Short mmCIF file of C-alpha atoms and ligand atoms in Angstrom, two decimals:
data_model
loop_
_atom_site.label_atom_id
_atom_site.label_comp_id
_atom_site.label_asym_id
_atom_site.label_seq_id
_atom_site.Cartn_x
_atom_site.Cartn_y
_atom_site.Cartn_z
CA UNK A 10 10.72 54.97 20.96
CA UNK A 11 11.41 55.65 24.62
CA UNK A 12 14.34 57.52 25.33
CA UNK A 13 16.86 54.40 26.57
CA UNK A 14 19.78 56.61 27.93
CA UNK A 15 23.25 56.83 27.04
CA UNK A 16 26.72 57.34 27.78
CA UNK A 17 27.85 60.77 28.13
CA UNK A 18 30.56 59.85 25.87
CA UNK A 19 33.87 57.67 25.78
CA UNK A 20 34.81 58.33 29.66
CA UNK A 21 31.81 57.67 30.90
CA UNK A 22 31.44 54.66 28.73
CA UNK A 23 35.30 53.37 29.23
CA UNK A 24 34.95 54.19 33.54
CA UNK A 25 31.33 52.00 33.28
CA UNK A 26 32.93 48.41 31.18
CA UNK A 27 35.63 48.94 33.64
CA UNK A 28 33.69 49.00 36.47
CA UNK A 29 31.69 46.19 35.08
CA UNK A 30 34.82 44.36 34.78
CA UNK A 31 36.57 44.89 38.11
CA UNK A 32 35.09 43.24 40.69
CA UNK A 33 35.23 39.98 42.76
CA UNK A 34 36.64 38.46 39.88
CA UNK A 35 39.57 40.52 40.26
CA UNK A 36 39.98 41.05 43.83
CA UNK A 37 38.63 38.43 45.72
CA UNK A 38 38.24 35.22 42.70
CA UNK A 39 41.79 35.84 40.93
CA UNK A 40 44.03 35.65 43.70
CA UNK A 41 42.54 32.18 45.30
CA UNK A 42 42.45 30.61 41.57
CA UNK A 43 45.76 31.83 41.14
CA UNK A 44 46.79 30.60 44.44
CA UNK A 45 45.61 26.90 43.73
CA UNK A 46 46.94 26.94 40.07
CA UNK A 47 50.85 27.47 40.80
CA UNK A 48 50.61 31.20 40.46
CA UNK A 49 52.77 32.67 37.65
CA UNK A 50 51.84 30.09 35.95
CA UNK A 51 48.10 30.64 36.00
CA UNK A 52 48.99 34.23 35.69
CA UNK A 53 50.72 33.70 32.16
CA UNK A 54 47.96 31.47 30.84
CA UNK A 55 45.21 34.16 32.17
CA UNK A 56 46.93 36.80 30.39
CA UNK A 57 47.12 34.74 27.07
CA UNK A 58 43.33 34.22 27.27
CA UNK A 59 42.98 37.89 27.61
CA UNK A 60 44.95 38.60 24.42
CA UNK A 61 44.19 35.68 22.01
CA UNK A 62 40.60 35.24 22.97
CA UNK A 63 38.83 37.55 25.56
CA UNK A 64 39.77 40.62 23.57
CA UNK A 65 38.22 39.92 20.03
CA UNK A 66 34.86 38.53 22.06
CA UNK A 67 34.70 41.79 24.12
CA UNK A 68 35.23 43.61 20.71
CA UNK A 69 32.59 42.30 19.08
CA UNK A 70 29.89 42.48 21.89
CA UNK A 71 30.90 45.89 21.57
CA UNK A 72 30.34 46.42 17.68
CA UNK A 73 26.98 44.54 18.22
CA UNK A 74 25.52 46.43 20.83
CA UNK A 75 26.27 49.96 19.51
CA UNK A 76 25.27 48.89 15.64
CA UNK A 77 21.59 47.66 17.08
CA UNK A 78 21.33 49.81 20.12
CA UNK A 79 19.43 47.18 21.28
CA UNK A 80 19.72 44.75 24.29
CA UNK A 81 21.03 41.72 24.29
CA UNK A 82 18.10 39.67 22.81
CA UNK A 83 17.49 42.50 20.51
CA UNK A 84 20.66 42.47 19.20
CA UNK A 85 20.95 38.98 18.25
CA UNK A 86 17.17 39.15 16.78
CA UNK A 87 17.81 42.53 14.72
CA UNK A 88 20.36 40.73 13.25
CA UNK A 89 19.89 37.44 13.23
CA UNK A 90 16.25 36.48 13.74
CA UNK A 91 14.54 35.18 16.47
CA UNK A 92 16.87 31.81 16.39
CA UNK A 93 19.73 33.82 17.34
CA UNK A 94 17.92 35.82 19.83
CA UNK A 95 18.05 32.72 22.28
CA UNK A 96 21.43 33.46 22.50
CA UNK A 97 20.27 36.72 24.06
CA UNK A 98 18.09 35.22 26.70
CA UNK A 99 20.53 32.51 27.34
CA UNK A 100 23.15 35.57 28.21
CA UNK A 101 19.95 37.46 29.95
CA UNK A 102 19.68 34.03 32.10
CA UNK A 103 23.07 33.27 32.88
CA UNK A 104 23.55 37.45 34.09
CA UNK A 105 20.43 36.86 36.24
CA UNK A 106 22.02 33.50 38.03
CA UNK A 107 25.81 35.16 38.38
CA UNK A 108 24.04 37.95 40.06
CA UNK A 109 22.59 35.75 42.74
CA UNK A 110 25.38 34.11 43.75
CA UNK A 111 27.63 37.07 43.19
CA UNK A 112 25.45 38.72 45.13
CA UNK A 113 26.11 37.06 47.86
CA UNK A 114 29.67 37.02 48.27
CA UNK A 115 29.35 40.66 48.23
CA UNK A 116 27.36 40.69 51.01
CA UNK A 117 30.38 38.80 52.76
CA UNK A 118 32.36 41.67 51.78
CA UNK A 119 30.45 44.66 53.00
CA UNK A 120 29.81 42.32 56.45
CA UNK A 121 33.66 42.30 56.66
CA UNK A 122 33.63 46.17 55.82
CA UNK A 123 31.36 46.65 58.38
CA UNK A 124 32.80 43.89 61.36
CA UNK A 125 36.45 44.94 60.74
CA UNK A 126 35.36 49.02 61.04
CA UNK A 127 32.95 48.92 63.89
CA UNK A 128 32.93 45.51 64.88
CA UNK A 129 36.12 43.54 66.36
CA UNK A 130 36.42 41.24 63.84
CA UNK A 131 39.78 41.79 63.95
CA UNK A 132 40.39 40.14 67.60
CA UNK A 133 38.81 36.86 66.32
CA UNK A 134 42.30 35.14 66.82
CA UNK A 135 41.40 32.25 64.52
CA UNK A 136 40.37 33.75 61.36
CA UNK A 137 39.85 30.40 59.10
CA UNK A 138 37.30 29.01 62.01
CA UNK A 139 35.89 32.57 61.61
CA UNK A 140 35.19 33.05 58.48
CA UNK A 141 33.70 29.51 58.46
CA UNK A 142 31.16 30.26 60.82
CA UNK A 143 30.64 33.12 59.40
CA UNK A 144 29.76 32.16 56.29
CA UNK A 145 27.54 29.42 57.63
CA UNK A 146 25.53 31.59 60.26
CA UNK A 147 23.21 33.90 57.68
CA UNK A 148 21.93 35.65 60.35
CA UNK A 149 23.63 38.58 59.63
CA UNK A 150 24.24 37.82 55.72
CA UNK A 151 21.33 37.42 55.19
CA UNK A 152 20.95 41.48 55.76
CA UNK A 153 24.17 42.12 54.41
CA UNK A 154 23.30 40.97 50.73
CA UNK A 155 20.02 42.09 50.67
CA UNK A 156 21.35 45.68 51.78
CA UNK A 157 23.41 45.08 48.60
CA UNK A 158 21.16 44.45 46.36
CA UNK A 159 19.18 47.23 47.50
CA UNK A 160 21.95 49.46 46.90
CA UNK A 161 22.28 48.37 43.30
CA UNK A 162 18.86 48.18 42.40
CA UNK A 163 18.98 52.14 43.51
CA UNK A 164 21.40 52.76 41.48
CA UNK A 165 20.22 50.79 38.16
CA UNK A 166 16.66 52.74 38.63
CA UNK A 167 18.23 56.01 38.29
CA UNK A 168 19.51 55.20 34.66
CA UNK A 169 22.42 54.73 32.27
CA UNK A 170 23.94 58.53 32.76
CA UNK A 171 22.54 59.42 36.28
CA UNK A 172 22.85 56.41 38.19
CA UNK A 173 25.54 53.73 36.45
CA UNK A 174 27.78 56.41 34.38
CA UNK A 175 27.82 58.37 38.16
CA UNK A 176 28.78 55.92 40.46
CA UNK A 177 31.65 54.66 38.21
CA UNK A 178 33.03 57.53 38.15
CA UNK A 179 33.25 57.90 41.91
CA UNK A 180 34.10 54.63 42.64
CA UNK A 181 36.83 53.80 39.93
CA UNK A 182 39.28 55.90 40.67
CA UNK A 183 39.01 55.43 44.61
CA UNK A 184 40.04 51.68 44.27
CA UNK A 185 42.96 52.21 42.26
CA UNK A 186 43.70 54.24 45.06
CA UNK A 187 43.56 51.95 48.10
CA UNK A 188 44.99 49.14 46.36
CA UNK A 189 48.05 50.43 45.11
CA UNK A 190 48.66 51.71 48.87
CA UNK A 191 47.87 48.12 50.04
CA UNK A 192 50.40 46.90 47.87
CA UNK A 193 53.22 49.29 49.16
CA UNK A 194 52.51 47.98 52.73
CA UNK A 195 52.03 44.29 51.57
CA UNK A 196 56.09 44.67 49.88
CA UNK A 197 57.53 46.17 52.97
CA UNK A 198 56.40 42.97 54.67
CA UNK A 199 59.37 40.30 56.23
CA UNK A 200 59.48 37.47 53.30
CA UNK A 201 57.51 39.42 50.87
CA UNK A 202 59.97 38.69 47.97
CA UNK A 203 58.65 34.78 48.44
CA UNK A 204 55.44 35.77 47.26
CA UNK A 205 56.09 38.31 44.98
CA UNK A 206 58.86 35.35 43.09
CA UNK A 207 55.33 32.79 43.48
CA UNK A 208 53.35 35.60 41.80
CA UNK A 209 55.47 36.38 39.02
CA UNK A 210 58.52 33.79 38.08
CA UNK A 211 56.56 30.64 36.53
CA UNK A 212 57.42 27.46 37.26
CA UNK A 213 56.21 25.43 34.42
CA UNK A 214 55.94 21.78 36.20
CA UNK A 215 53.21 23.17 37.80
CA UNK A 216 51.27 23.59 34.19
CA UNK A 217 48.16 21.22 34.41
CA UNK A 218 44.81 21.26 32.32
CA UNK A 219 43.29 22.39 35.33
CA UNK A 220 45.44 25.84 35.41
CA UNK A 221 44.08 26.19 31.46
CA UNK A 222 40.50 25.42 32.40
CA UNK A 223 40.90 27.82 35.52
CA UNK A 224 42.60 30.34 33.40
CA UNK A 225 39.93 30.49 30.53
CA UNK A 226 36.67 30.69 32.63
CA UNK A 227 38.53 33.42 34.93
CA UNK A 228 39.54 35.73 31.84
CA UNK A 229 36.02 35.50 30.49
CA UNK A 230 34.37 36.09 34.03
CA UNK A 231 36.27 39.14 34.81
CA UNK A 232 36.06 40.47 31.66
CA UNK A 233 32.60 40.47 32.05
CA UNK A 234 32.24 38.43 28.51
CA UNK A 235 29.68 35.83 26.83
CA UNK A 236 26.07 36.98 28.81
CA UNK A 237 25.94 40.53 27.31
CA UNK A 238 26.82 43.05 29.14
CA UNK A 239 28.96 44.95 27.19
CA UNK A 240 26.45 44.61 24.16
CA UNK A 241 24.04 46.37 26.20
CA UNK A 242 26.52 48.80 27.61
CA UNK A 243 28.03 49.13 23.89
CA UNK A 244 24.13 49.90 23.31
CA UNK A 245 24.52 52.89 25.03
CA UNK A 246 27.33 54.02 22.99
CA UNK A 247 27.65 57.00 20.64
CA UNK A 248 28.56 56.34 17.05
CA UNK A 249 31.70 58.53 17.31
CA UNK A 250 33.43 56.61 19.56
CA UNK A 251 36.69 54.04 18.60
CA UNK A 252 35.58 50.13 19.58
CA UNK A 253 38.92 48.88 19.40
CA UNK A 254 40.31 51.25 21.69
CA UNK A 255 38.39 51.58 24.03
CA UNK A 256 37.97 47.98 24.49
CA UNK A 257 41.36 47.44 24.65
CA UNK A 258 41.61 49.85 27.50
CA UNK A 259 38.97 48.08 29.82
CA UNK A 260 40.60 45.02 29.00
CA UNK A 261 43.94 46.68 30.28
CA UNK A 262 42.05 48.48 33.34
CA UNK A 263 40.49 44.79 34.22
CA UNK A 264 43.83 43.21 34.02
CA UNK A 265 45.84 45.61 35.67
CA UNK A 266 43.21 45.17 39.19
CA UNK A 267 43.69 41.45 38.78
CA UNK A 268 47.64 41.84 38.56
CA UNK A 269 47.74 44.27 41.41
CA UNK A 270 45.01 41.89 43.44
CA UNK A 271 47.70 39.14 43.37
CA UNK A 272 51.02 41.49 43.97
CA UNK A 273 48.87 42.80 47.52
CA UNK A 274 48.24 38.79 48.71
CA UNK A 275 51.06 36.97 47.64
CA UNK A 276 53.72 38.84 49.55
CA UNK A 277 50.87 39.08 52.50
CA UNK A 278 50.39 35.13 52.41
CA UNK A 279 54.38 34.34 51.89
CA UNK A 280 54.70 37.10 55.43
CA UNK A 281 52.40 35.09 57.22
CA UNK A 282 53.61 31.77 56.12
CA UNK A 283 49.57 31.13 55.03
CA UNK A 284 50.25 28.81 52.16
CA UNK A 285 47.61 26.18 53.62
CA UNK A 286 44.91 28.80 53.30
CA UNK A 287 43.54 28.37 49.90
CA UNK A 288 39.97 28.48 47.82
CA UNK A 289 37.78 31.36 48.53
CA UNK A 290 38.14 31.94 51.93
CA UNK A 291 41.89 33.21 50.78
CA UNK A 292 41.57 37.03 50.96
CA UNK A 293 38.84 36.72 54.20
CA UNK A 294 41.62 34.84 56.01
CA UNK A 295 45.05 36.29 54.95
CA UNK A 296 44.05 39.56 55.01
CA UNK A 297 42.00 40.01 58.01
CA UNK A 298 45.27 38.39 59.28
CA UNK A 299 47.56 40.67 58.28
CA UNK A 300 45.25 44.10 59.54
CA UNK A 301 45.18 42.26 63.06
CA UNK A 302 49.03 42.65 63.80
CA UNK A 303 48.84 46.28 62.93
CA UNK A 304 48.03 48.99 65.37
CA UNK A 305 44.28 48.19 66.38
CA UNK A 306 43.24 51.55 65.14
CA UNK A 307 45.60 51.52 61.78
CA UNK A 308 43.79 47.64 61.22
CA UNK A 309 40.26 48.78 61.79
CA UNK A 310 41.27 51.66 58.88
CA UNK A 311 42.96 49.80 56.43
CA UNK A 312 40.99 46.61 56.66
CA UNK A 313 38.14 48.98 56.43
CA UNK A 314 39.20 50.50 53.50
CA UNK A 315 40.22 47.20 51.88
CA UNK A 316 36.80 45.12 52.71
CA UNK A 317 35.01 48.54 51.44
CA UNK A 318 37.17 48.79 48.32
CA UNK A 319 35.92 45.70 47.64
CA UNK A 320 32.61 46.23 47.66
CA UNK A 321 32.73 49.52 45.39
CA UNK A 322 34.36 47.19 42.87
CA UNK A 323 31.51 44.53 43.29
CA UNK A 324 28.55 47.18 43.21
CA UNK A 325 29.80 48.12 39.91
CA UNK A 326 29.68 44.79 38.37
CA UNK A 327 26.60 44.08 40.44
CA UNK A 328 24.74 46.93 38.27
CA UNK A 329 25.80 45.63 35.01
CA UNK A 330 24.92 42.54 36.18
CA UNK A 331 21.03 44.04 36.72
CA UNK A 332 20.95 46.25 34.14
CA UNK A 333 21.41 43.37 31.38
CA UNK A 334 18.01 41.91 32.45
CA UNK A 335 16.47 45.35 33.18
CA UNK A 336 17.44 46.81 29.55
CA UNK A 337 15.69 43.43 28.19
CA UNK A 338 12.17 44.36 29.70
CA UNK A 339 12.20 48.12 28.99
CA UNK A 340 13.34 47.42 25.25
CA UNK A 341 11.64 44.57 24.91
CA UNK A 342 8.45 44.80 26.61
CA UNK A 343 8.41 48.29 27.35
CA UNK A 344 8.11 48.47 31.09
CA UNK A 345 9.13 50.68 33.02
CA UNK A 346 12.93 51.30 34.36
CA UNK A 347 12.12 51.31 37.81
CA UNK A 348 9.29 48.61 38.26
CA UNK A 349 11.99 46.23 36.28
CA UNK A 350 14.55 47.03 38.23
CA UNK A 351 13.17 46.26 41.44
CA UNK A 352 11.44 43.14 40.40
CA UNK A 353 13.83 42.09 39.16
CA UNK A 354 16.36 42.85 42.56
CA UNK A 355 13.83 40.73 44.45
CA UNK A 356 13.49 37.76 42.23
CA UNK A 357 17.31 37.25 41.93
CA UNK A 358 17.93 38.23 45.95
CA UNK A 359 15.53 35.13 46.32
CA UNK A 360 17.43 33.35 43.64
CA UNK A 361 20.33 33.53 45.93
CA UNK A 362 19.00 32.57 48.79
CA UNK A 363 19.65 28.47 48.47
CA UNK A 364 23.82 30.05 47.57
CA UNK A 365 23.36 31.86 50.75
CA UNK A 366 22.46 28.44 52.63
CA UNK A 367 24.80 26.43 50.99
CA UNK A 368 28.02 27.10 52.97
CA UNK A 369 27.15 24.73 55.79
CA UNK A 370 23.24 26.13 57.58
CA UNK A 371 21.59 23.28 54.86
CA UNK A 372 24.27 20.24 55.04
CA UNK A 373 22.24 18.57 51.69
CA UNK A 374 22.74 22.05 49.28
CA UNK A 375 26.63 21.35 50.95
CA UNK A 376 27.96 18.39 49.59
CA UNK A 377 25.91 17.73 45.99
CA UNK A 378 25.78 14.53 45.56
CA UNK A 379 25.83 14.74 41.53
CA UNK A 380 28.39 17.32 41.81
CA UNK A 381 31.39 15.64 43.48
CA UNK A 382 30.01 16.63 46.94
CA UNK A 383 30.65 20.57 45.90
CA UNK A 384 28.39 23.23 47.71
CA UNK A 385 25.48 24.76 45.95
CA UNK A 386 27.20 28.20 45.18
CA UNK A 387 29.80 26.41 43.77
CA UNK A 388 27.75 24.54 41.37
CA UNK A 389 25.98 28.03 40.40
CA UNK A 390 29.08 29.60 39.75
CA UNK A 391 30.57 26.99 37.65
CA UNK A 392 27.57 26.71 35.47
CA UNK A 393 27.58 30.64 34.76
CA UNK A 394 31.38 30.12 33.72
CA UNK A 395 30.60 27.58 31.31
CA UNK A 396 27.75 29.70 29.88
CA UNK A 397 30.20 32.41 29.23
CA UNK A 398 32.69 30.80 27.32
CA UNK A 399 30.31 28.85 25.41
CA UNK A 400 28.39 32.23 25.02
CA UNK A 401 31.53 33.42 23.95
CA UNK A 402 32.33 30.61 21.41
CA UNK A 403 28.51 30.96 20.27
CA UNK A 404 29.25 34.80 19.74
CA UNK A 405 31.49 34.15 17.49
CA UNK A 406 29.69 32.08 14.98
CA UNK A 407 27.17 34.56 14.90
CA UNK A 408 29.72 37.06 13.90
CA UNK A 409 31.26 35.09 10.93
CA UNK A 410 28.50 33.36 9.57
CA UNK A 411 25.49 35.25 10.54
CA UNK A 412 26.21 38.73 11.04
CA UNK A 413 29.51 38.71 9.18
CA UNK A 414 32.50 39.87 9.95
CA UNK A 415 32.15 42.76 6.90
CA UNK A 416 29.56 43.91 9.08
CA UNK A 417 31.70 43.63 11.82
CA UNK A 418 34.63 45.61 10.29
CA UNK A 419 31.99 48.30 9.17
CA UNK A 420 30.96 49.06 12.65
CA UNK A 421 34.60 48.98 14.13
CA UNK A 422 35.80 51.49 11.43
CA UNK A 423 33.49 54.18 12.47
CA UNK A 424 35.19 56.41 15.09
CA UNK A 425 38.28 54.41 14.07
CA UNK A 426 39.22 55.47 10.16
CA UNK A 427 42.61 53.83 10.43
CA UNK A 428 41.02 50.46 11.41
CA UNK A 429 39.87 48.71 7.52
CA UNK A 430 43.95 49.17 7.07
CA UNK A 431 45.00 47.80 11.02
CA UNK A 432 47.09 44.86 11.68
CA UNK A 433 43.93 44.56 14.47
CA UNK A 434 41.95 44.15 11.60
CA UNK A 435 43.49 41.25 10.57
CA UNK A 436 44.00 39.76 14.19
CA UNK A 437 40.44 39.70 14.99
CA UNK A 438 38.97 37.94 11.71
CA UNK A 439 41.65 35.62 12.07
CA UNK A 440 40.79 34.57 15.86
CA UNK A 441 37.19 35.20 15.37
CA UNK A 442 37.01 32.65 11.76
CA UNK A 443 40.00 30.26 13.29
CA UNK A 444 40.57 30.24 16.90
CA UNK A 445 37.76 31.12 19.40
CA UNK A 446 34.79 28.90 18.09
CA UNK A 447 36.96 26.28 17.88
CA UNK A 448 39.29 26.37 20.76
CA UNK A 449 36.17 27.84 22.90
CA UNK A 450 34.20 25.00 21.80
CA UNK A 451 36.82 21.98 22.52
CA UNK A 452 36.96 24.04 26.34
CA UNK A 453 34.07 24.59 27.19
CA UNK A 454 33.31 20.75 26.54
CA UNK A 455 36.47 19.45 28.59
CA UNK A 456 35.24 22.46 31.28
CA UNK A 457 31.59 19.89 31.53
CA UNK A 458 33.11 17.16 31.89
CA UNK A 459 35.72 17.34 34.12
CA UNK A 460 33.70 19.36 36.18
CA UNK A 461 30.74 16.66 36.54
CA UNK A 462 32.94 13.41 36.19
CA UNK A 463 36.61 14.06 35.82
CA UNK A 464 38.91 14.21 32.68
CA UNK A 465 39.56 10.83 33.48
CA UNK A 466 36.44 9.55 31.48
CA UNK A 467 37.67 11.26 28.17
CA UNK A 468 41.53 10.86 28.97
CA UNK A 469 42.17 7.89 30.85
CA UNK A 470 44.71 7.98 33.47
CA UNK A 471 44.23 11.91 33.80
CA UNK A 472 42.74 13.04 37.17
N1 LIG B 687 33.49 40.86 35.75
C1 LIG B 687 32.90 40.82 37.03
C2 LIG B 687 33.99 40.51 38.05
O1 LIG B 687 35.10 40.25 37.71
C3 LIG B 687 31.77 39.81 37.11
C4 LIG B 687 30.79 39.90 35.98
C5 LIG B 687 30.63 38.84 35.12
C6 LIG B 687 30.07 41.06 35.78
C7 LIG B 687 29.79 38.92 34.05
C8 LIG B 687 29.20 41.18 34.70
C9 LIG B 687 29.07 40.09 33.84
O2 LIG B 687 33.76 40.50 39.21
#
């Protein structure tokens, strides 16, 4: 068999799910959602997602990947025939369509990188009319996410250690970095205790379905869960190496960016009185906001350094995002690394394209008419979040009644010879047997409906 790559080991691996992990959905997705969804609030209910749910699913991805060493539709066919492997290519699909809107948005990102450091973004005055125009004109976008995808495609050619293992490890670490600084300028701003008291004291009126709904799909899209990844990044995992742990550490590393995302933007938003600004135009607006009343040259720094932090933590989900696809075709057809990777760059850069046109340049992909007058990219990204938790949900009834969750527990206890004894033990077969095909199911099918024709057609009276 072809060598596939690996890991170095459990840093490499750990620094790589992380990376994975982090990204928009952390920095840039998290705060607006929060934002619309009463804040604490949402931030409880994310957090009980994370625990109940999102960490036995990212467990098992894990176990399944490393016990095939497969992809993701070789996983699901090595151990559960070709019926299951549709699961796989339903996961390959839905990485394929995330990355071309995802895409996108980071190409917004690394256009604000490059406006706010060399450009004068920052003297736009009006930066809601800005970023609307901005968005709409692809002039320069258009270059922007292409350059993007260019960059990840580079890296995804050069392989599991060289390229993805590499640039984790770089990148990581440097975000931390600028964001915690952000946040230590964001709390010395006038009225940042207002946002910091939105962020974190929960005000339970403001508990809607909506804020459950919001809650689920975001835990399961910044985890990275339901299309694969992590079974084909588990795939690359040595046998020595503890599942439970490690997972529970990316899930902590995710978390911890999304919690630290919200404590830099509340306090910014409550300083500039910006409550109206909301959706996800929220970090464009508030923050370029807040970098234009500093010094000019302290602004073009720090909102440099923000926008670019941004798109180091989109690049590395951006290269799980292709290498779920790309491991497919050299495991399962046997091409080679760098002809997939590229092809596949193009295709889903062109994929994007109608996303890219959707934010006002072609009025009809604008306002959908079967989807509540939502934009195109909207629509996209919605549809990936519903494949993930129902990925998620189908996950698990592969685990318990296909797989089995015997086979589960004898992956998880090597590199872990406490675990057949752990209370963790017990907490996964419970959620995976009890709670998440259930509850996953029942939410993913309220998630369709409302988000085509409203709860009220299941619930009258409900909006
Ligand atoms: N988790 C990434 C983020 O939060 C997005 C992503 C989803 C990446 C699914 C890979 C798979 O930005």
């Amino acid at each position: 068999m072809a060598d596939r790559g690996s890991f170095s080991g459990r840093v490499g691996f750990i620094l790589a799910a992380a990376g994975s992990a982090v990204g928009l959905g952390n920095i840039w997705r998290f705060p607006y959602l929060a934002g619309q969804n009463g804040g604490a609030i949402f931030l409880l209910i994310y957090l009980i997602c994370i625990f109940l749910l999102c960490y036995p699913i990212m467990v098992g991805e894990i176990a399944i990947g490393r016990n095939t060493q497969s992809d993701a539709y070789g996983s699901y066919k090595k151990l559960g025939g070709r019926g299951w492997g549709f699961l796989g290519i339903f996961g390959i699909l839905a990485g394929i369509f995330i990355l071309s809107f995802y895409n996108v948005v980071a190409g917004w990102a690394f256009g604000y990188f490059l406006e706010i450091s060399f450009g004068d973004l920052l003297s736009a005055g009006d930066f809601g009319a800005f970023f609307g125009n901005y968005i709409n004109d692809i002039s320069d976008n258009f270059w922007f996410s292409l350059a993007f995808m260019v960059l990840t495609a580079l890296i995804v050619s050069q392989g599991v250690q060289k390229g993805i293992e590499a640039a984790n490890k770089i990148m990581m670490p440097l975000l931390y970095l600028i964001l915690i600084g952000l946040i230590i300028y964001s709390l010395t701003l006038p009225n940042a205790i207002q946002g910091v008291i939105f962020y974190l004291v929960p005000d339970f009126s403001e508990l809607k379905v909506q804020t459950v709904f919001d809650g689920l799909r975001q835990a399961f899209f910044s985890l990275s869960l339901g299309m694969g990844a992590l079974i084909t990044y588990g795939s690359y995992l040595d046998k020595k190496q503890n599942i439970v742990s490690s997972a529970a550490v990316i899930s902590l590393a995710d978390t911890s960016v999304a919690f630290l995302a919200g404590l830099m933007v509340f306090p910014m938003v409550a300083a500039l009185n910006a409550y109206e600004v909301s959706g996800p135009s929220l970090i464009f607006v508030v923050l370029a906001k807040v970098f234009s009343n500093m010094d000019p040259l302290v602004g073009r720094v720090v909102g440099g350094s923000f926008f670019l932090l941004i798109c180091f933590a989109a690049l590395t989900s951006t290269i799980s995002l292709l290498e779920v696809p790309a491991a497919y075709f050299v495991d399962q057809k046997k091409w080679s690394r760098k002809g997939v990777v590229w092809g596949m760059a193009l295709l889903i850069f062109v994929l994007g394209i109608p996303s890219m046109v959707s934010q006002g340049m072609i009025p009809a992909l604008n306002k959908l008419p079967f989807y509540q007058g939502r934009d195109f990219l909207t629509f996209v990204a919605d549809m990936c979040d519903i494949s993930l938790t129902l990925g998620g949900c189908l996950m698990s009834i592969f685990i318990v009644r296909t797989w089995s969750l015997k086979s589960m527990d004898e992956e998880l206890a090597i590199g872990n010879d406490h675990y057949m004894k752990s209370a963790t033990r017990t907490f996964l077969s419970v959620v995976m047997r009890y709670i998440s095909p259930w509850l996953l199911a029942i939410l993913t099918f309220l998630i369709i409906v409302e988000k085509f024709f409203g709860l009220g057609v299941i619930f009258p009276g409900w909006e």
